[in-house]
Coordinates of C-alpha atoms and ligand atoms in Angstrom, one line a residue:
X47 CA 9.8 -28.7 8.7
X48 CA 11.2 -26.1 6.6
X49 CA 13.2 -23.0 8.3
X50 CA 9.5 -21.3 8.7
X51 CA 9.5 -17.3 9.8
X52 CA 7.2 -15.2 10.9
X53 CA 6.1 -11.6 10.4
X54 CA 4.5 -9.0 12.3
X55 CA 0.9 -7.7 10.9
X56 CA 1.0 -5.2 8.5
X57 CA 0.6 -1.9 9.9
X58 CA -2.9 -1.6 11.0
X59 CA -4.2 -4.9 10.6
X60 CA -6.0 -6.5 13.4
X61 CA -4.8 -10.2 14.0
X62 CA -7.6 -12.5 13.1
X63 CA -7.8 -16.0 14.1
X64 CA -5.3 -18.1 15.5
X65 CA -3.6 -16.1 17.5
X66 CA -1.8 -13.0 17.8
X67 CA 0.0 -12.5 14.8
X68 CA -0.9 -12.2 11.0
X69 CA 1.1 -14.5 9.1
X70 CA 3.3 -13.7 5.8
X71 CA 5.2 -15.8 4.0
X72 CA 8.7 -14.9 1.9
X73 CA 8.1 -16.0 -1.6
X74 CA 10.3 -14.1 -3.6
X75 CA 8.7 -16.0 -7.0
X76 CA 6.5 -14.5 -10.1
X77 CA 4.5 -10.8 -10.6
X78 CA 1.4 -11.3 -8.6
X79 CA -1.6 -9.7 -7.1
X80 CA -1.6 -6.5 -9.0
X81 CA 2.0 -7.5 -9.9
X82 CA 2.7 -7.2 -6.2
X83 CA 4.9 -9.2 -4.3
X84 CA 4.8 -10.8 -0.5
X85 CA 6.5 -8.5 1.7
X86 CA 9.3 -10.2 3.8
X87 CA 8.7 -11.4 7.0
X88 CA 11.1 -11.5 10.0
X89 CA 11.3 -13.3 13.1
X90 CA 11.3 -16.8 14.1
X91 CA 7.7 -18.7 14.2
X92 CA 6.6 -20.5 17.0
X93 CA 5.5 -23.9 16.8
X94 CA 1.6 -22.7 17.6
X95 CA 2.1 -20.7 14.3
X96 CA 3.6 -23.1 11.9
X97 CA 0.0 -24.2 10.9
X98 CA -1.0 -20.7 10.0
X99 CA 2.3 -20.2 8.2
X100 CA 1.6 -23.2 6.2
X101 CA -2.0 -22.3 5.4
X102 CA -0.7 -18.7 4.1
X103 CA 2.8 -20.6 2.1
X104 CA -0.2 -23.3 0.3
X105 CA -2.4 -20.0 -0.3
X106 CA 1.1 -18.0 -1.9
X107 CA 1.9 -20.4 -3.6
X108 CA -1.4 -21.1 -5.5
X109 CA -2.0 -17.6 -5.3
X110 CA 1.5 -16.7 -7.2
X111 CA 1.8 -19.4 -9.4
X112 CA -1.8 -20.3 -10.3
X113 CA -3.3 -24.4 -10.4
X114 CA -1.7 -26.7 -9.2
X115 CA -1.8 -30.2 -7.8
X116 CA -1.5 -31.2 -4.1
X117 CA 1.2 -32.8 -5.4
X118 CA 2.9 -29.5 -6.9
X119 CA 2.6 -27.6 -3.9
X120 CA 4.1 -30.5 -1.8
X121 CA 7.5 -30.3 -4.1
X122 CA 7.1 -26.4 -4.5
X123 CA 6.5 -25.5 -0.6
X124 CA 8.9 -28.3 1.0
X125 CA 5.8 -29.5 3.0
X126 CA 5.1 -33.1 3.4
X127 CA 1.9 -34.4 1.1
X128 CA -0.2 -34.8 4.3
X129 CA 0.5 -31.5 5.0
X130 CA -0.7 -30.2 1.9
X131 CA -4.0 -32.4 2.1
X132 CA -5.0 -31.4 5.3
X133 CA -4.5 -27.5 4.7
X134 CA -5.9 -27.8 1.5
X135 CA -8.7 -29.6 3.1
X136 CA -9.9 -27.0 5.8
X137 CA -9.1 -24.4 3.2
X138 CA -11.6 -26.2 0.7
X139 CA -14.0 -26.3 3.8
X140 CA -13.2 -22.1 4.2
X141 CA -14.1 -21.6 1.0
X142 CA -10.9 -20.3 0.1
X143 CA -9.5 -22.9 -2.6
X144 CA -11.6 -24.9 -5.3
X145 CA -10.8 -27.8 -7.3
X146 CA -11.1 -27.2 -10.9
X147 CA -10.9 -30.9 -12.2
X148 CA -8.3 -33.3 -13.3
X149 CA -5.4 -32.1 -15.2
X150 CA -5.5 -33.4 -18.9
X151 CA -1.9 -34.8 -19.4
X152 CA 0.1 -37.7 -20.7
X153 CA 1.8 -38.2 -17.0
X154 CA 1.5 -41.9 -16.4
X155 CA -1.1 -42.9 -13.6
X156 CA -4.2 -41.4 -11.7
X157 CA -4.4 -37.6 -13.4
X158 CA -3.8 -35.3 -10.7
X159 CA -7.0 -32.7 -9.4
X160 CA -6.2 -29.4 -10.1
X161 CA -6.9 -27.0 -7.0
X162 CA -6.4 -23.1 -7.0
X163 CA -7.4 -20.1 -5.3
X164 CA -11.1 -19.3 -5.1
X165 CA -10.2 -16.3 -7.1
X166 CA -14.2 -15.4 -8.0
X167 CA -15.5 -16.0 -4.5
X168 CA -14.7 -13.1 -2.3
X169 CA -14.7 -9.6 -3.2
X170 CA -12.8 -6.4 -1.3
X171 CA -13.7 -2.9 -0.2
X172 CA -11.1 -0.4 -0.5
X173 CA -11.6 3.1 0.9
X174 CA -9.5 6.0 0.4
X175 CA -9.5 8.7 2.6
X176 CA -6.2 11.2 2.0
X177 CA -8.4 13.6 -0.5
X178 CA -9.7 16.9 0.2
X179 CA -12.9 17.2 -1.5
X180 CA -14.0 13.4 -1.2
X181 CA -13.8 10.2 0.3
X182 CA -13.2 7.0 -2.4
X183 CA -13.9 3.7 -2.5
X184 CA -14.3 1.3 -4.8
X185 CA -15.1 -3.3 -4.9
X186 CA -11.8 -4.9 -5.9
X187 CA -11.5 -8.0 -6.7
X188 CA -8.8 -11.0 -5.0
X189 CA -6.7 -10.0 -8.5
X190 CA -6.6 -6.3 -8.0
X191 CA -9.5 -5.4 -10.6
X192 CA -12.0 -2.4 -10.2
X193 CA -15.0 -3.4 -9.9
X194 CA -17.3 -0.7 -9.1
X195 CA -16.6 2.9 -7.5
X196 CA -18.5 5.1 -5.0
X197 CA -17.4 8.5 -3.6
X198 CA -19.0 11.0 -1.3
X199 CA -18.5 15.0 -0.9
X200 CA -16.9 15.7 2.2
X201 CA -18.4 19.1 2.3
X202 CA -15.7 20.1 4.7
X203 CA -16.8 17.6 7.7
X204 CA -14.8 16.8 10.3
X205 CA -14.7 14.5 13.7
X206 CA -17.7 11.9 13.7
X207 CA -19.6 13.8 11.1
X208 CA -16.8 12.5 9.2
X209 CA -16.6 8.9 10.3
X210 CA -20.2 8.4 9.3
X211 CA -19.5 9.9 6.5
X212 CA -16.5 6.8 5.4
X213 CA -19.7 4.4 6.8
X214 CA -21.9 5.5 3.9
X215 CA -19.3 5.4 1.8
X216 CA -18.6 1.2 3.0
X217 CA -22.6 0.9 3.4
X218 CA -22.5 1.9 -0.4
X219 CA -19.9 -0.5 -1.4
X220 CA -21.0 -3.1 0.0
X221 CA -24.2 -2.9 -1.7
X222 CA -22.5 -3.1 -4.7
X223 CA -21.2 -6.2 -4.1
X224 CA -21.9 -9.7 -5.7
X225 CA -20.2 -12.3 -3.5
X226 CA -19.1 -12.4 -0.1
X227 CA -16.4 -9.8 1.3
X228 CA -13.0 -10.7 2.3
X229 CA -12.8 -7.6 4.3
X230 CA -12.9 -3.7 4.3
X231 CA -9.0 -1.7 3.8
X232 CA -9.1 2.6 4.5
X233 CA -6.2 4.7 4.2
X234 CA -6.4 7.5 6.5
X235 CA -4.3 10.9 6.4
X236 CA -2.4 11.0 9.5
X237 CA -0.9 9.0 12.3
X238 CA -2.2 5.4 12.5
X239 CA -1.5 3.2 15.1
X240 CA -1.3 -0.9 14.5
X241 CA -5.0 -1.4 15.6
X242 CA -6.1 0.8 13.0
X243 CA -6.2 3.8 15.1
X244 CA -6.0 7.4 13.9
X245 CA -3.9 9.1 16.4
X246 CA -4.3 12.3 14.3
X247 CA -5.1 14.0 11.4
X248 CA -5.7 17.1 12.3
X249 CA -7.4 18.0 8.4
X250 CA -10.2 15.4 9.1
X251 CA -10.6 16.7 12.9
X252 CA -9.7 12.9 14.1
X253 CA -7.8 12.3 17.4
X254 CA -7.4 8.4 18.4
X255 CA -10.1 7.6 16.3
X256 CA -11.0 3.8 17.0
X257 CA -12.0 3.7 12.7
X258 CA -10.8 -0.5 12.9
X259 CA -12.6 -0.9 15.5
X260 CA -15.7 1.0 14.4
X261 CA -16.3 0.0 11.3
X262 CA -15.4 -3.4 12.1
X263 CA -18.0 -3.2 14.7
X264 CA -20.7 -1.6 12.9
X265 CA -20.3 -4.0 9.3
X266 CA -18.8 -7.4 11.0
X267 CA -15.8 -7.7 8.7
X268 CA -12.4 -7.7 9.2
X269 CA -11.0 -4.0 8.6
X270 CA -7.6 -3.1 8.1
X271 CA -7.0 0.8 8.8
X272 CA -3.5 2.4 8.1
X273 CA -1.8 5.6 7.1
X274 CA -2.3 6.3 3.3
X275 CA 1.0 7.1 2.3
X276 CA 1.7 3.5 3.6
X277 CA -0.9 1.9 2.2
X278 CA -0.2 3.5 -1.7
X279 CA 3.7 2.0 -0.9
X280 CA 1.5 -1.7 -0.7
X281 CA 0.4 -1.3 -4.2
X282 CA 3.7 0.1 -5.3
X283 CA 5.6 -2.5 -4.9
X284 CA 4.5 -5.4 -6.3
X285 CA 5.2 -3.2 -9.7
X286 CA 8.5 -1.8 -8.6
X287 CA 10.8 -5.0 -8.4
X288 CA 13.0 -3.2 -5.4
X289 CA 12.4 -4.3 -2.1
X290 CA 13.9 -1.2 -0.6
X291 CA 11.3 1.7 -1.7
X292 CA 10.4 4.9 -1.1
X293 CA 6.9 6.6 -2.3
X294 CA 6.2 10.1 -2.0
X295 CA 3.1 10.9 -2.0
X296 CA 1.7 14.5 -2.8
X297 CA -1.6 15.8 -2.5
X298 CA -2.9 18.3 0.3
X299 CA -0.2 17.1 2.1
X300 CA 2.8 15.6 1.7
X301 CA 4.0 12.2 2.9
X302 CA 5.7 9.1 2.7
X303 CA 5.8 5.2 2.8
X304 CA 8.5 2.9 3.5
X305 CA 9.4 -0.5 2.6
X306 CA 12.6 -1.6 3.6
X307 CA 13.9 -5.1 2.6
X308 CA 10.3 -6.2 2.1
X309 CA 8.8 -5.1 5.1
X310 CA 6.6 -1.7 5.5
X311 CA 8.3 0.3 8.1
X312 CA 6.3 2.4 10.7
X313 CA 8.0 4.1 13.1
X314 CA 8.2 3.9 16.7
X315 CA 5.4 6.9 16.9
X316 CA 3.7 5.1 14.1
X317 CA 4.6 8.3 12.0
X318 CA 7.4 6.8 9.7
X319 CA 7.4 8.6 6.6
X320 CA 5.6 11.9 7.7
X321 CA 8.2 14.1 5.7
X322 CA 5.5 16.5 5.4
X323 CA 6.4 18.9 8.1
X324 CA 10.5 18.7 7.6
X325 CA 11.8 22.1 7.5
X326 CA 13.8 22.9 4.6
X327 CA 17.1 24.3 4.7
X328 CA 18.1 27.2 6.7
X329 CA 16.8 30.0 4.6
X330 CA 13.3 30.0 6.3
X331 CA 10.5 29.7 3.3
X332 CA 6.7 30.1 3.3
X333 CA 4.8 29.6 6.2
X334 CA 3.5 26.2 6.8
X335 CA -0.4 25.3 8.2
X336 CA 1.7 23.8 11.4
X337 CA 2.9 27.3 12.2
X338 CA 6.6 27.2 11.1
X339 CA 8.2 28.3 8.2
X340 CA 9.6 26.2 5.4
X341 CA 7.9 22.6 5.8
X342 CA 8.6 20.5 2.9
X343 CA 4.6 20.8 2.9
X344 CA 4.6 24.5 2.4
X345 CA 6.7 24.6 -1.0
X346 CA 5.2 21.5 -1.8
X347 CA 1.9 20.4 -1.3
X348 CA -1.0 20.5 -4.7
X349 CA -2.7 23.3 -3.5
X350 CA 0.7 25.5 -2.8
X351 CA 2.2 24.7 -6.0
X352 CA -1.6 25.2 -8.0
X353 CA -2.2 28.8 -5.5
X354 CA 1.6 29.9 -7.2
X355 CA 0.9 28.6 -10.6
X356 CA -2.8 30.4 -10.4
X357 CA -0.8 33.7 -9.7
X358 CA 1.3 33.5 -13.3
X359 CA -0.2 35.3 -16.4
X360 CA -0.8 33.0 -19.1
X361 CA -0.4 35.5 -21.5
X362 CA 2.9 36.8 -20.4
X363 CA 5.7 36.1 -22.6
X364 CA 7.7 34.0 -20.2
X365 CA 5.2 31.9 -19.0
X366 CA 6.1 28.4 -19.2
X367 CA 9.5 29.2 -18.0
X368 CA 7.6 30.7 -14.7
X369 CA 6.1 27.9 -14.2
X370 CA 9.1 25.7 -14.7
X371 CA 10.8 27.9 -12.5
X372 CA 7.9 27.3 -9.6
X373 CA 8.1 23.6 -10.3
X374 CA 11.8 23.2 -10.0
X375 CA 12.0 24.9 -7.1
X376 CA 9.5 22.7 -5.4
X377 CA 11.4 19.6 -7.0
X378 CA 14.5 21.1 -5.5
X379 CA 13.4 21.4 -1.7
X380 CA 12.3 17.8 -2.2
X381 CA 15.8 16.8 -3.2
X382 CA 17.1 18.5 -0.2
X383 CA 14.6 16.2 2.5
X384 CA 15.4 12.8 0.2
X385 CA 19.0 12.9 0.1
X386 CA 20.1 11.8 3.5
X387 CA 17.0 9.6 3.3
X388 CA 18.2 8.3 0.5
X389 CA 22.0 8.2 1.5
X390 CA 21.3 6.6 4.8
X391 CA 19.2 3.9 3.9
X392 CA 21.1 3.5 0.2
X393 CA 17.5 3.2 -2.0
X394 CA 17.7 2.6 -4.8
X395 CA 14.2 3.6 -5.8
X396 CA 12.0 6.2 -5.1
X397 CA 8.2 6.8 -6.7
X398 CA 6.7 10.2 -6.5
X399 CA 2.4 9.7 -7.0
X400 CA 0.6 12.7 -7.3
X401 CA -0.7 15.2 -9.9
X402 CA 1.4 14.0 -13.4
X403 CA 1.0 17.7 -14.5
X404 CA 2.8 18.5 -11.8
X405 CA 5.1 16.5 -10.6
X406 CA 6.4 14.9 -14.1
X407 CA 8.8 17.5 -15.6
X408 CA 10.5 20.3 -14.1
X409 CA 9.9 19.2 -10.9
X410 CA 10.6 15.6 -11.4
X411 CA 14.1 16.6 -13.0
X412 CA 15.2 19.6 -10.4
X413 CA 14.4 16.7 -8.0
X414 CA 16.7 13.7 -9.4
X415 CA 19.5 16.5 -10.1
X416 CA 19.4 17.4 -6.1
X417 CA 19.8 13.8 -5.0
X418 CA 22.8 13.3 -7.4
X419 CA 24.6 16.7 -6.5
X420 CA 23.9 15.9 -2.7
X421 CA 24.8 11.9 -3.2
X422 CA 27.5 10.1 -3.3
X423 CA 27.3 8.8 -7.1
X424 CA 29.1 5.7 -6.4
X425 CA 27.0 4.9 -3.8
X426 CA 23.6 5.6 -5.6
X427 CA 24.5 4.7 -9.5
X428 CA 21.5 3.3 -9.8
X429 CA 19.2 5.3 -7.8
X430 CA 15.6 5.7 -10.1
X431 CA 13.2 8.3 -9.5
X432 CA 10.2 7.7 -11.4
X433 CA 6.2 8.4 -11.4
X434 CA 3.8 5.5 -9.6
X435 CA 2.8 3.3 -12.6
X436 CA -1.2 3.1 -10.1
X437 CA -2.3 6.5 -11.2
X438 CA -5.2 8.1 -9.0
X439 CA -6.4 4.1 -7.9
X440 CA -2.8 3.9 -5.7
X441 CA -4.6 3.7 -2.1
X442 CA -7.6 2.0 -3.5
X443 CA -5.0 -1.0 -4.7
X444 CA -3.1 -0.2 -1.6
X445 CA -6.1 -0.9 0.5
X446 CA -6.9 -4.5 -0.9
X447 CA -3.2 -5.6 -0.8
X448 CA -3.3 -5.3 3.1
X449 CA -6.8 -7.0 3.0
X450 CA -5.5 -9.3 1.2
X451 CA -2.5 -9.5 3.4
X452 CA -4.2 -8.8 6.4
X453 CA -6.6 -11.9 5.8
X454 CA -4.9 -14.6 4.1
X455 CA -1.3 -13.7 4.3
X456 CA -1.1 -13.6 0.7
X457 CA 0.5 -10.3 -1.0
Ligands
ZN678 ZN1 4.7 22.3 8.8

């Protein structure tokens, strides 16, 4: 048997079937699933796992590298040509993998039956929970596609108004659906344990919010539930090609996701990332909605930077350079939080998704010139800050992956 490994669940997904653990397999081949790529596992795998491992290496590989024979995947994977039969077999029986017919070549013998990924058979709900005004959703499909959209006001609700709230908002998906659903993927603001708990997010009223385990109860489909910040990081890097990755994610609050050397990192607390409320310097600054003065939040967050910019007369003659001035100052204090981030764990890359009109100029610049005054250059010569390439659909892509993940251990 091939040296086989095995990961821990993505943060947030529930193990399903077959034991305890999610599978993942490392597969560091060709742009993928929304040019995503399988996020490194760790650890040994126990025997009582191999055949999972397997099952998710045969579903990467056809997944990645599109039709292929049996025959392929036994040369590609290492695994023996019974192995590949009988997986492909109960996968066949899952409905997970079709055959698509014999391959037309010139290769002496029987031709070979073709066998892939049952690309158009399952469809996934992603649901994205980290803005103010609304909750999203949308049906993606097992490539990444939109297929449809819903959204619903929030009208301010908080607690279980608000968890009833995301179940209209599944309820309406899922009526928008054509073909089964491989299962249902939310990114919540705030703390979120492993079992797709919400610890807390104080904006939405939510304090250990079972939201895995509700939703899973009430629609009977595997849910994945997970910070959003870590979820956008999911999408992100299939299109970054860094496995060490920071994204920085600004809206009504600010916060982060990690991926270190493939694998999405989460804290002991479950709170890795939450830069948000990291005081700034020494010199005070404004006050923050947590009570102290100077969170990264406070000079940084959409509404703080829109409540300044709102302030400026249009008409005066220094305008723009106001606004530049605003921006750069909020890019600067951003610098200050990243640097020994970015020092300590050497990154290489960092994504900043958020308002483009905002973060993609002054801001953007007064940021990258922090990290390389407070850097050592020859350390981080190659360190990229850049804008998400996923626009506004970042946790709705995000959501899918660690369906997609979550379910078939393909990323
Ligand atoms: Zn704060």
């Amino acid at each position: 048997m091939k040296d086989v490994q095995r990961s821990r669940p993505l943060e947030g997904s529930t193990p399903v079937g077959g034991g305890p653990d999610v599978l993942t397999v490392p597969f560091g081949g060709a742009p993928i699933f929304m040019r995503s790529r399988a996020l490194r596992p760790t650890g040994k795998v126990l025997p009582e796992h191999a055949r999972s491992h397997n099952r998710a290496l045969v579903l990467q590989t056809l997944y990645t590298a599109g039709a292929r024979s049996r025959a392929d995947i036994s040369r590609e994977t290492g695994l023996t040509r019974v192995t590949v039969s009988d997986l492909v077999a109960g996968l066949i029986a899952e409905g997970l993998v079709v055959e698509l017919g014999q391959r037309e070549d010139a290769r002496p013998g029987k031709p070979a039956t073709l066998i892939d990924v049952a690309r158009g058979a399952f469809q996934i709900i992603g649901v994205d929970l980290s803005e103010h005004q609304r909750f999203l959703g949308a049906v993606v499909d097992l490539e990444g596609r939109i297929v449809s959209r819903a959204e619903v006001a929030r009208d301010a609700a908080t607690g279980e108004q608000a968890v009833a709230l995301v179940a209209d908002l599944v309820r309406r998906l899922l009526a928008a659906t054509t073909i089964p659903v491989l299962g249902i993927g939310v990114g919540s603001p705030g703390v979120v344990d492993p079992y797709g708990v919400v610890r807390s997010a104080p904006n939405l009223g939510w304090t250990d919010v079972k939201l895995q385990a509700l939703l899973a109860d009430e629609f009977d489909l595997p849910v994945h539930v997970a910070n959003d910040a870590n979820v956008a990081v999911l999408a992100e890097h299939g299109s970054s090609h860094q496995d060490d990755l920071l994204l920085v994610k600004i809206g009504h609050g600010v916060g982060a996701g990690l991926i270190i050397g493939g694998r999405p990192v989460i804290g002991g607390g479950f709170a890795a990332g939450e830069i948000g409320h990291v005081e700034v310097g020494t010199d005070g600054g404004p006050r923050c909605a947590c009570g102290r003065d100077g969170c990264l939040e406070a000079w940084l967050a959409v509404p703080r930077l829109t409540a300044q910019l709102d302030e400026l007369d249009p008409e005066a003659p220094d305008a723009a350079s106001a606004r530049d001035r605003i921006l750069a100052e909020a890019g600067r204090r951003l610098g200050i939080v990243l640097a020994p981030v970015v020092g300590a764990l050497n990154l290489s890359e960092v994504v900043l998704s958020g308002p483009a009109d905002l973060l993609d100029g002054a801001l953007h610049e007064a940021t990258v010139d922090t990290l390389r005054t407070r850097t050592m250059a020859e350390n981080n010569r190659d360190l990229r800050l850049r804008m998400t390439e996923q626009a506004e659909d970042i946790v709705l892509r995000g959501a899918a992956v660690m369906v997609l993940s979550g379910q078939l251990g393909v990323s």
